[in-house]
Amino acid sequence: MDRLKKKIIEEGKVLSSSVIKVDAFLNHQLDPVLMKEIGEEFAKRFKELGITKVLTLESSGIAPAQMTALSLGVPAIFARKKKSLTMKDHLYTSKVHSFTKQETNEISISKDFMTDDDHVLILDDFLANGQAAKGLIDLVEQSGASIAGVAIIIEKGFQDGGRLLRRQGIKVESLAILSSLEDRTITFETQGVSS
Amino acid sequence: MDRLKKKIIEEGKVLSSSVIKVDAFLNHQLDPVLMKEIGEEFAKRFKELGITKVLTLESSGIAPAQMTALSLGVPAIFARKKKSLTMKDHLYTSKVHSFTKQETNEISISKDFMTDDDHVLILDDFLANGQAAKGLIDLVEQSGASIAGVAIIIEKGFQDGGRLLRRQGIKVESLAILSSLEDRTITFETQGVSS
């Protein structure tokens, strides 16, 4: 997606050789038109797979998951990072360590909204070492549902997550794959990313 | 909005005389078509006001804020409930107490995304005692921006928030106003809510 890559280059802030901040359009402020295009692109790439639900993790996955679910004509669910008072029992839970935030969160979804009839598209904003995706896959597997694929907006190609998921035979579609953030320079992989 | 009220009646779960759980379509699982209609309805009600930004609070406000911002043709921003590693300084912050979750969160937005040129629509899923709205208004005022209004999906009319905001002269538009949840029965106010 050329528009996404352009945004990353123009508005992304490289904080280190492994961290890029895209708060201007994805992680804090949202560009709603870009979110819509992202949703349409994911729907195009996964539309033949019989998806029944889009699963993401709060908070940054919610807007693109909403748009993808809207395009696919299915519900979205966002896993929560901790339990709320109105959502105590009846949960599938897993643990996700975030290296960026240096914390481990318990993530959970209600058993009400995923069953073994579901075929689930997992969606997240970033894929780095794959911890969040692994946690989401764990939730889906606990429910008995199947994984249709993993939809990623920005993949850090220089980290292991994408390779590990693809080796497991999971269809991973990343709209932009960063090959490097060294020297504060944003470089994209040119293979494997259709525009 | 009749479709929203129908959803609340059919899928809402009354947990007490003051708490209703709408995890089936708004707070955990999302009905993307309903979110789209909510966004269009808010855009219709606020479109003449020269809004430049939609501000909400993670996580449940994000999907309807995305759809409202898309309809209005402006960016959305979601305030974060705690600071992340990539967002440490350069923030406007306020405090919000949640009676449902029995916790006080510091909420914040980056100074980069709100200036005194902005005219801001505040959007939230619920309005009860108005704590979240007050916190969001505080963030907007710190930035020097002005408040265009407050967009609420479900207002608890039996709590004080809506009255307090309207008394301050703030335009508050709620898509469904609950007059009571007593006896596990959902009752809507009929005045002040256009369909």
Short mmCIF file of C-alpha atoms in Angstrom, two decimals:
data_model
loop_
_atom_site.label_atom_id
_atom_site.label_comp_id
_atom_site.label_asym_id
_atom_site.label_seq_id
_atom_site.Cartn_x
_atom_site.Cartn_y
_atom_site.Cartn_z
CA MET A 1 0.00 0.00 0.00
CA ASP A 2 1.77 3.06 -1.32
CA ARG A 3 -0.34 5.51 0.67
CA LEU A 4 0.54 3.74 3.93
CA LYS A 5 4.26 3.69 3.08
CA LYS A 6 4.13 7.37 2.19
CA LYS A 7 2.52 8.13 5.55
CA ILE A 8 5.14 6.04 7.37
CA ILE A 9 7.95 7.92 5.64
CA GLU A 10 6.40 11.37 6.06
CA GLU A 11 4.92 11.07 9.54
CA GLY A 12 6.66 8.13 11.23
CA LYS A 13 9.28 8.97 13.84
CA VAL A 14 12.15 6.54 14.20
CA LEU A 15 13.01 6.37 17.90
CA SER A 16 15.67 3.66 17.70
CA SER A 17 16.86 0.94 15.32
CA SER A 18 13.82 -1.13 16.34
CA VAL A 19 11.09 1.35 17.28
CA ILE A 20 9.08 3.62 14.99
CA LYS A 21 6.32 5.82 16.30
CA VAL A 22 3.28 6.23 14.04
CA ASP A 23 1.14 8.18 16.47
CA ALA A 24 0.23 10.69 13.77
CA PHE A 25 -2.10 8.33 11.89
CA LEU A 26 -2.39 4.91 13.57
CA ASN A 27 -1.50 4.64 17.27
CA HIS A 28 -2.94 7.85 18.72
CA GLN A 29 -4.31 10.14 16.05
CA LEU A 30 -6.19 8.25 13.35
CA ASP A 31 -6.33 9.02 9.66
CA PRO A 32 -9.84 7.66 9.06
CA VAL A 33 -9.52 7.53 5.27
CA LEU A 34 -6.28 5.54 5.53
CA MET A 35 -7.98 3.21 8.05
CA LYS A 36 -10.79 2.68 5.52
CA GLU A 37 -8.31 1.88 2.74
CA ILE A 38 -6.45 -0.52 5.05
CA GLY A 39 -9.72 -2.27 5.84
CA GLU A 40 -10.60 -2.56 2.16
CA GLU A 41 -7.14 -3.90 1.31
CA PHE A 42 -7.26 -6.57 4.03
CA ALA A 43 -10.77 -7.53 2.96
CA LYS A 44 -9.51 -7.94 -0.61
CA ARG A 45 -6.61 -10.13 0.47
CA PHE A 46 -8.67 -12.39 2.73
CA LYS A 47 -12.15 -12.28 1.20
CA GLU A 48 -12.08 -15.80 -0.29
CA LEU A 49 -11.31 -17.48 3.02
CA GLY A 50 -14.76 -17.63 4.62
CA ILE A 51 -13.86 -15.42 7.56
CA THR A 52 -16.55 -15.11 10.22
CA LYS A 53 -14.80 -12.78 12.67
CA VAL A 54 -11.95 -10.28 12.91
CA LEU A 55 -10.00 -10.43 16.17
CA THR A 56 -7.66 -7.68 17.30
CA LEU A 57 -6.12 -6.35 20.49
CA GLU A 58 -7.01 -3.02 22.08
CA SER A 59 -6.33 -0.21 21.39
CA SER A 60 -4.51 0.44 18.13
CA GLY A 61 -5.98 -2.53 16.31
CA ILE A 62 -9.56 -1.40 16.81
CA ALA A 63 -9.96 1.19 14.04
CA PRO A 64 -8.43 -0.98 11.28
CA ALA A 65 -10.31 -4.03 12.60
CA GLN A 66 -13.58 -2.07 12.47
CA MET A 67 -12.91 -1.11 8.84
CA THR A 68 -11.80 -4.62 7.83
CA ALA A 69 -14.82 -6.20 9.51
CA LEU A 70 -17.09 -3.66 7.81
CA SER A 71 -15.62 -4.53 4.41
CA LEU A 72 -15.84 -8.28 5.05
CA GLY A 73 -19.37 -8.03 6.48
CA VAL A 74 -18.53 -9.79 9.76
CA PRO A 75 -18.22 -8.69 13.42
CA ALA A 76 -14.94 -7.60 14.98
CA ILE A 77 -13.78 -8.38 18.52
CA PHE A 78 -11.06 -6.62 20.46
CA ALA A 79 -9.26 -8.62 23.11
CA ARG A 80 -8.86 -6.67 26.32
CA LYS A 81 -5.55 -6.24 28.07
CA LYS A 82 -6.97 -6.69 31.53
CA LYS A 83 -10.20 -7.77 33.07
CA SER A 84 -12.92 -5.25 33.74
CA LEU A 85 -15.56 -5.38 36.43
CA THR A 86 -18.26 -6.26 33.93
CA MET A 87 -16.18 -9.03 32.32
CA LYS A 88 -14.81 -11.28 35.03
CA ASP A 89 -15.51 -14.88 34.21
CA HIS A 90 -16.28 -16.86 31.15
CA LEU A 91 -13.08 -15.79 29.38
CA TYR A 92 -10.33 -17.21 27.25
CA THR A 93 -7.07 -15.66 28.47
CA SER A 94 -3.46 -15.59 27.35
CA LYS A 95 -0.34 -13.60 28.17
CA VAL A 96 1.43 -11.13 25.89
CA HIS A 97 4.76 -9.51 26.59
CA SER A 98 5.34 -6.14 24.95
CA PHE A 99 9.01 -5.31 24.46
CA THR A 100 8.14 -1.75 23.46
CA LYS A 101 6.11 -1.12 26.60
CA GLN A 102 8.21 -3.44 28.77
CA GLU A 103 5.21 -5.08 30.35
CA THR A 104 3.29 -8.34 30.26
CA ASN A 105 -0.46 -8.11 29.84
CA GLU A 106 -3.06 -10.72 30.30
CA ILE A 107 -5.29 -10.55 27.25
CA SER A 108 -8.77 -12.00 27.15
CA ILE A 109 -11.91 -12.43 25.12
CA SER A 110 -15.35 -13.50 26.22
CA LYS A 111 -16.33 -17.07 25.44
CA ASP A 112 -19.63 -15.63 24.22
CA PHE A 113 -18.14 -14.23 21.04
CA MET A 114 -15.98 -17.02 19.64
CA THR A 115 -16.95 -20.63 19.06
CA ASP A 116 -15.58 -23.62 17.18
CA ASP A 117 -17.68 -22.57 14.18
CA ASP A 118 -15.62 -19.41 13.71
CA HIS A 119 -12.89 -18.85 11.13
CA VAL A 120 -10.91 -15.93 12.43
CA LEU A 121 -8.80 -13.22 10.86
CA ILE A 122 -6.30 -11.90 13.41
CA LEU A 123 -5.39 -8.25 12.88
CA ASP A 124 -2.78 -6.10 14.57
CA ASP A 125 -1.08 -2.80 13.93
CA PHE A 126 2.50 -4.06 14.28
CA LEU A 127 4.22 -7.42 13.94
CA ALA A 128 7.68 -7.54 15.51
CA ASN A 129 8.60 -10.66 17.47
CA GLY A 130 5.04 -11.96 17.16
CA GLN A 131 4.14 -11.98 20.84
CA ALA A 132 0.75 -10.30 20.38
CA ALA A 133 -0.14 -12.48 17.39
CA LYS A 134 0.82 -15.60 19.36
CA GLY A 135 -1.41 -14.53 22.23
CA LEU A 136 -4.32 -13.87 19.88
CA ILE A 137 -3.78 -17.22 18.13
CA ASP A 138 -3.80 -18.87 21.55
CA LEU A 139 -7.21 -17.30 22.33
CA VAL A 140 -8.63 -18.51 19.00
CA GLU A 141 -7.29 -22.03 19.55
CA GLN A 142 -8.74 -22.19 23.06
CA SER A 143 -12.17 -21.46 21.59
CA GLY A 144 -11.84 -24.26 19.06
CA ALA A 145 -12.13 -21.76 16.20
CA SER A 146 -9.72 -21.86 13.26
CA ILE A 147 -7.25 -19.24 12.04
CA ALA A 148 -7.87 -17.81 8.57
CA GLY A 149 -4.76 -15.66 8.65
CA VAL A 150 -2.96 -12.74 10.21
CA ALA A 151 -3.39 -9.18 8.89
CA ILE A 152 -0.62 -6.76 9.85
CA ILE A 153 -0.33 -3.09 9.01
CA ILE A 154 3.41 -2.67 9.67
CA GLU A 155 5.72 -5.66 9.96
CA LYS A 156 9.23 -5.27 11.29
CA GLY A 157 10.88 -7.60 8.81
CA PHE A 158 14.13 -7.45 10.78
CA GLN A 159 12.46 -9.19 13.70
CA ASP A 160 11.36 -12.81 13.85
CA GLY A 161 7.56 -12.73 14.21
CA GLY A 162 6.56 -12.83 10.56
CA ARG A 163 9.00 -15.62 9.71
CA LEU A 164 7.85 -17.74 12.66
CA LEU A 165 4.16 -17.38 11.77
CA ARG A 166 4.71 -18.10 8.06
CA ARG A 167 6.77 -21.20 8.93
CA GLN A 168 3.75 -22.49 10.82
CA GLY A 169 1.83 -22.28 7.55
CA ILE A 170 -0.19 -19.25 8.62
CA LYS A 171 -1.13 -16.79 5.87
CA VAL A 172 0.36 -13.47 6.98
CA GLU A 173 -0.40 -10.33 4.98
CA SER A 174 1.54 -7.21 5.93
CA LEU A 175 0.75 -3.95 4.19
CA ALA A 176 4.23 -2.53 4.80
CA ILE A 177 7.32 -4.53 5.75
CA LEU A 178 10.20 -2.57 7.22
CA SER A 179 13.57 -4.10 6.40
CA SER A 180 15.51 -1.67 8.58
CA LEU A 181 15.28 1.36 10.83
CA GLU A 182 19.07 1.66 11.20
CA ASP A 183 20.56 5.17 11.13
CA ARG A 184 17.07 6.60 11.63
CA THR A 185 16.31 5.65 8.04
CA ILE A 186 13.11 3.86 7.10
CA THR A 187 13.69 1.11 4.54
CA PHE A 188 10.94 -1.16 3.21
CA GLU A 189 11.22 -4.68 1.88
CA THR A 190 10.20 -4.58 -1.73
CA GLN A 191 9.31 -8.25 -2.09
CA GLY A 192 6.21 -9.72 -0.56
CA VAL A 193 4.39 -6.44 -0.25
CA SER A 194 1.83 -5.69 -2.90
CA SER A 195 0.75 -2.11 -3.22
CA MET B 1 -31.54 5.71 16.63
CA ASP B 2 -34.00 2.84 16.58
CA ARG B 3 -31.47 0.25 15.47
CA LEU B 4 -29.23 1.08 18.43
CA LYS B 5 -32.13 0.90 20.89
CA LYS B 6 -33.20 -2.44 19.42
CA LYS B 7 -29.65 -3.76 19.89
CA ILE B 8 -29.56 -2.49 23.48
CA ILE B 9 -32.85 -4.23 24.26
CA GLU B 10 -32.00 -7.46 22.47
CA GLU B 11 -28.33 -7.81 23.37
CA GLY B 12 -27.71 -5.59 26.39
CA LYS B 13 -27.34 -7.32 29.75
CA VAL B 14 -28.51 -5.39 32.78
CA LEU B 15 -26.10 -6.20 35.60
CA SER B 16 -27.55 -3.84 38.22
CA SER B 17 -29.80 -0.79 38.44
CA SER B 18 -26.92 1.33 37.12
CA VAL B 19 -24.81 -0.99 34.93
CA ILE B 20 -25.67 -2.40 31.52
CA LYS B 21 -23.23 -4.51 29.56
CA VAL B 22 -23.22 -4.02 25.79
CA ASP B 23 -20.23 -6.22 25.01
CA ALA B 24 -22.10 -7.89 22.17
CA PHE B 25 -21.89 -4.90 19.81
CA LEU B 26 -19.98 -1.98 21.36
CA ASN B 27 -17.58 -2.68 24.21
CA HIS B 28 -15.95 -5.94 23.19
CA GLN B 29 -17.50 -7.36 20.05
CA LEU B 30 -18.25 -4.67 17.46
CA ASP B 31 -21.15 -4.54 15.06
CA PRO B 32 -19.33 -2.69 12.27
CA VAL B 33 -22.50 -1.69 10.40
CA LEU B 34 -24.01 -0.22 13.56
CA MET B 35 -20.74 1.64 14.20
CA LYS B 36 -20.98 3.07 10.68
CA GLU B 37 -24.55 4.20 11.24
CA ILE B 38 -23.58 5.75 14.58
CA GLY B 39 -20.76 7.65 12.85
CA GLU B 40 -23.11 8.91 10.14
CA GLU B 41 -25.70 9.98 12.70
CA PHE B 42 -23.19 11.94 14.78
CA ALA B 43 -21.78 13.52 11.62
CA LYS B 44 -25.31 14.61 10.67
CA ARG B 45 -25.95 16.13 14.09
CA PHE B 46 -22.67 18.03 14.29
CA LYS B 47 -21.78 18.69 10.66
CA GLU B 48 -22.58 22.42 10.70
CA LEU B 49 -20.23 23.17 13.57
CA GLY B 50 -16.88 23.36 11.80
CA ILE B 51 -15.37 20.43 13.67
CA THR B 52 -11.67 19.81 13.00
CA LYS B 53 -11.09 16.78 15.23
CA VAL B 54 -12.93 14.00 17.03
CA LEU B 55 -11.53 13.13 20.46
CA THR B 56 -12.37 9.94 22.30
CA LEU B 57 -10.95 7.72 25.02
CA GLU B 58 -9.55 4.23 24.44
CA SER B 59 -10.84 1.60 23.92
CA SER B 60 -14.59 1.53 23.33
CA GLY B 61 -14.77 5.00 21.83
CA ILE B 62 -12.33 4.21 19.04
CA ALA B 63 -14.59 2.40 16.53
CA PRO B 64 -17.43 4.97 16.67
CA ALA B 65 -14.90 7.83 16.66
CA GLN B 66 -13.24 6.35 13.56
CA MET B 67 -16.62 6.20 11.79
CA THR B 68 -17.67 9.68 12.91
CA ALA B 69 -14.34 11.19 11.85
CA LEU B 70 -14.59 9.39 8.50
CA SER B 71 -18.06 10.85 7.93
CA LEU B 72 -16.98 14.34 9.01
CA GLY B 73 -13.75 14.20 6.98
CA VAL B 74 -11.46 15.02 9.93
CA PRO B 75 -8.91 13.06 12.00
CA ALA B 76 -9.80 11.26 15.23
CA ILE B 77 -7.63 11.04 18.34
CA PHE B 78 -7.96 8.59 21.18
CA ALA B 79 -6.74 9.67 24.58
CA ARG B 80 -4.68 6.99 26.27
CA LYS B 81 -5.36 5.77 29.77
CA LYS B 82 -1.74 5.54 30.75
CA LYS B 83 1.56 6.61 29.33
CA SER B 84 3.46 4.33 27.00
CA LEU B 85 7.18 4.16 26.43
CA THR B 86 6.90 5.89 23.07
CA MET B 87 4.72 8.69 24.45
CA LYS B 88 6.32 10.05 27.59
CA ASP B 89 6.52 13.80 27.46
CA HIS B 90 4.82 16.55 25.58
CA LEU B 91 1.37 15.56 26.84
CA TYR B 92 -1.81 17.11 28.11
CA THR B 93 -3.02 14.95 31.00
CA SER B 94 -6.11 14.73 33.19
CA LYS B 95 -7.58 12.25 35.65
CA VAL B 96 -10.74 10.18 35.17
CA HIS B 97 -12.39 8.05 37.81
CA SER B 98 -14.41 5.12 36.54
CA PHE B 99 -17.11 4.00 38.95
CA THR B 100 -17.77 0.88 36.86
CA LYS B 101 -14.16 -0.22 36.95
CA GLN B 102 -13.45 1.27 40.39
CA GLU B 103 -10.20 2.84 39.29
CA THR B 104 -8.74 6.24 38.49
CA ASN B 105 -6.84 6.55 35.24
CA GLU B 106 -4.59 9.29 34.07
CA ILE B 107 -5.64 10.09 30.51
CA SER B 108 -3.45 11.93 28.06
CA ILE B 109 -3.09 13.18 24.52
CA SER B 110 -0.02 14.37 22.71
CA LYS B 111 0.39 18.11 22.32
CA ASP B 112 1.26 17.39 18.69
CA PHE B 113 -2.31 16.63 17.71
CA MET B 114 -4.39 19.37 19.27
CA THR B 115 -3.84 23.11 19.01
CA ASP B 116 -5.79 26.27 19.73
CA ASP B 117 -7.00 26.20 16.12
CA ASP B 118 -8.99 23.03 16.73
CA HIS B 119 -12.74 22.79 17.27
CA VAL B 120 -13.26 19.42 18.89
CA LEU B 121 -16.10 16.92 19.03
CA ILE B 122 -15.76 14.76 22.13
CA LEU B 123 -17.16 11.26 21.70
CA ASP B 124 -17.66 8.48 24.20
CA ASP B 125 -19.59 5.23 24.40
CA PHE B 126 -21.33 5.95 27.73
CA LEU B 127 -22.24 9.07 29.67
CA ALA B 128 -23.09 8.42 33.31
CA ASN B 129 -21.73 10.85 35.89
CA GLY B 130 -19.68 12.60 33.22
CA GLN B 131 -16.22 11.86 34.61
CA ALA B 132 -14.74 10.75 31.30
CA ALA B 133 -16.30 13.66 29.40
CA LYS B 134 -14.96 16.09 32.01
CA GLY B 135 -11.47 14.64 31.64
CA LEU B 136 -11.63 14.91 27.86
CA ILE B 137 -12.96 18.49 28.06
CA ASP B 138 -10.05 19.28 30.39
CA LEU B 139 -7.56 17.99 27.78
CA VAL B 140 -9.17 20.10 25.05
CA GLU B 141 -9.14 23.21 27.23
CA GLN B 142 -5.48 22.71 28.14
CA SER B 143 -4.65 22.76 24.43
CA GLY B 144 -6.51 26.02 23.90
CA ALA B 145 -8.87 24.31 21.46
CA SER B 146 -12.64 24.82 21.68
CA ILE B 147 -15.41 22.29 22.32
CA ALA B 148 -17.93 21.78 19.52
CA GLY B 149 -20.00 19.33 21.51
CA VAL B 150 -20.21 15.94 23.14
CA ALA B 151 -21.41 12.86 21.21
CA ILE B 152 -22.60 9.97 23.35
CA ILE B 153 -23.88 6.59 22.25
CA ILE B 154 -25.67 5.59 25.47
CA GLU B 155 -26.50 8.14 28.17
CA LYS B 156 -27.62 7.04 31.59
CA GLY B 157 -30.31 9.68 32.03
CA PHE B 158 -30.74 8.68 35.68
CA GLN B 159 -27.22 9.89 36.43
CA ASP B 160 -26.00 13.46 36.49
CA GLY B 161 -23.44 13.76 33.69
CA GLY B 162 -25.69 14.83 30.85
CA ARG B 163 -27.49 17.45 32.93
CA LEU B 164 -24.23 18.93 34.21
CA LEU B 165 -22.74 19.22 30.72
CA ARG B 166 -25.91 20.73 29.19
CA ARG B 167 -26.10 23.26 32.05
CA GLN B 168 -22.63 24.42 31.05
CA GLY B 169 -24.07 25.21 27.61
CA ILE B 170 -22.37 22.27 25.92
CA LYS B 171 -24.26 20.65 23.04
CA VAL B 172 -24.68 17.01 24.07
CA GLU B 173 -26.16 14.54 21.59
CA SER B 174 -26.95 11.08 22.93
CA LEU B 175 -28.21 8.42 20.55
CA ALA B 176 -30.02 6.50 23.30
CA ILE B 177 -30.91 7.84 26.75
CA LEU B 178 -31.74 5.27 29.41
CA SER B 179 -34.24 6.54 31.94
CA SER B 180 -33.98 3.47 34.15
CA LEU B 181 -32.43 0.04 34.55
CA GLU B 182 -34.48 -0.79 37.67
CA ASP B 183 -35.84 -4.32 37.98
CA ARG B 184 -33.50 -5.41 35.19
CA THR B 185 -35.75 -3.56 32.76
CA ILE B 186 -34.35 -1.23 30.11
CA THR B 187 -36.39 1.94 29.75
CA PHE B 188 -35.52 4.76 27.35
CA GLU B 189 -36.31 8.44 27.64
CA THR B 190 -38.51 9.35 24.74
CA GLN B 191 -37.82 13.08 24.71
CA GLY B 192 -34.59 14.51 23.47
CA VAL B 193 -33.63 11.47 21.47
CA SER B 194 -34.30 11.66 17.78
CA SER B 195 -34.30 8.39 15.94
#
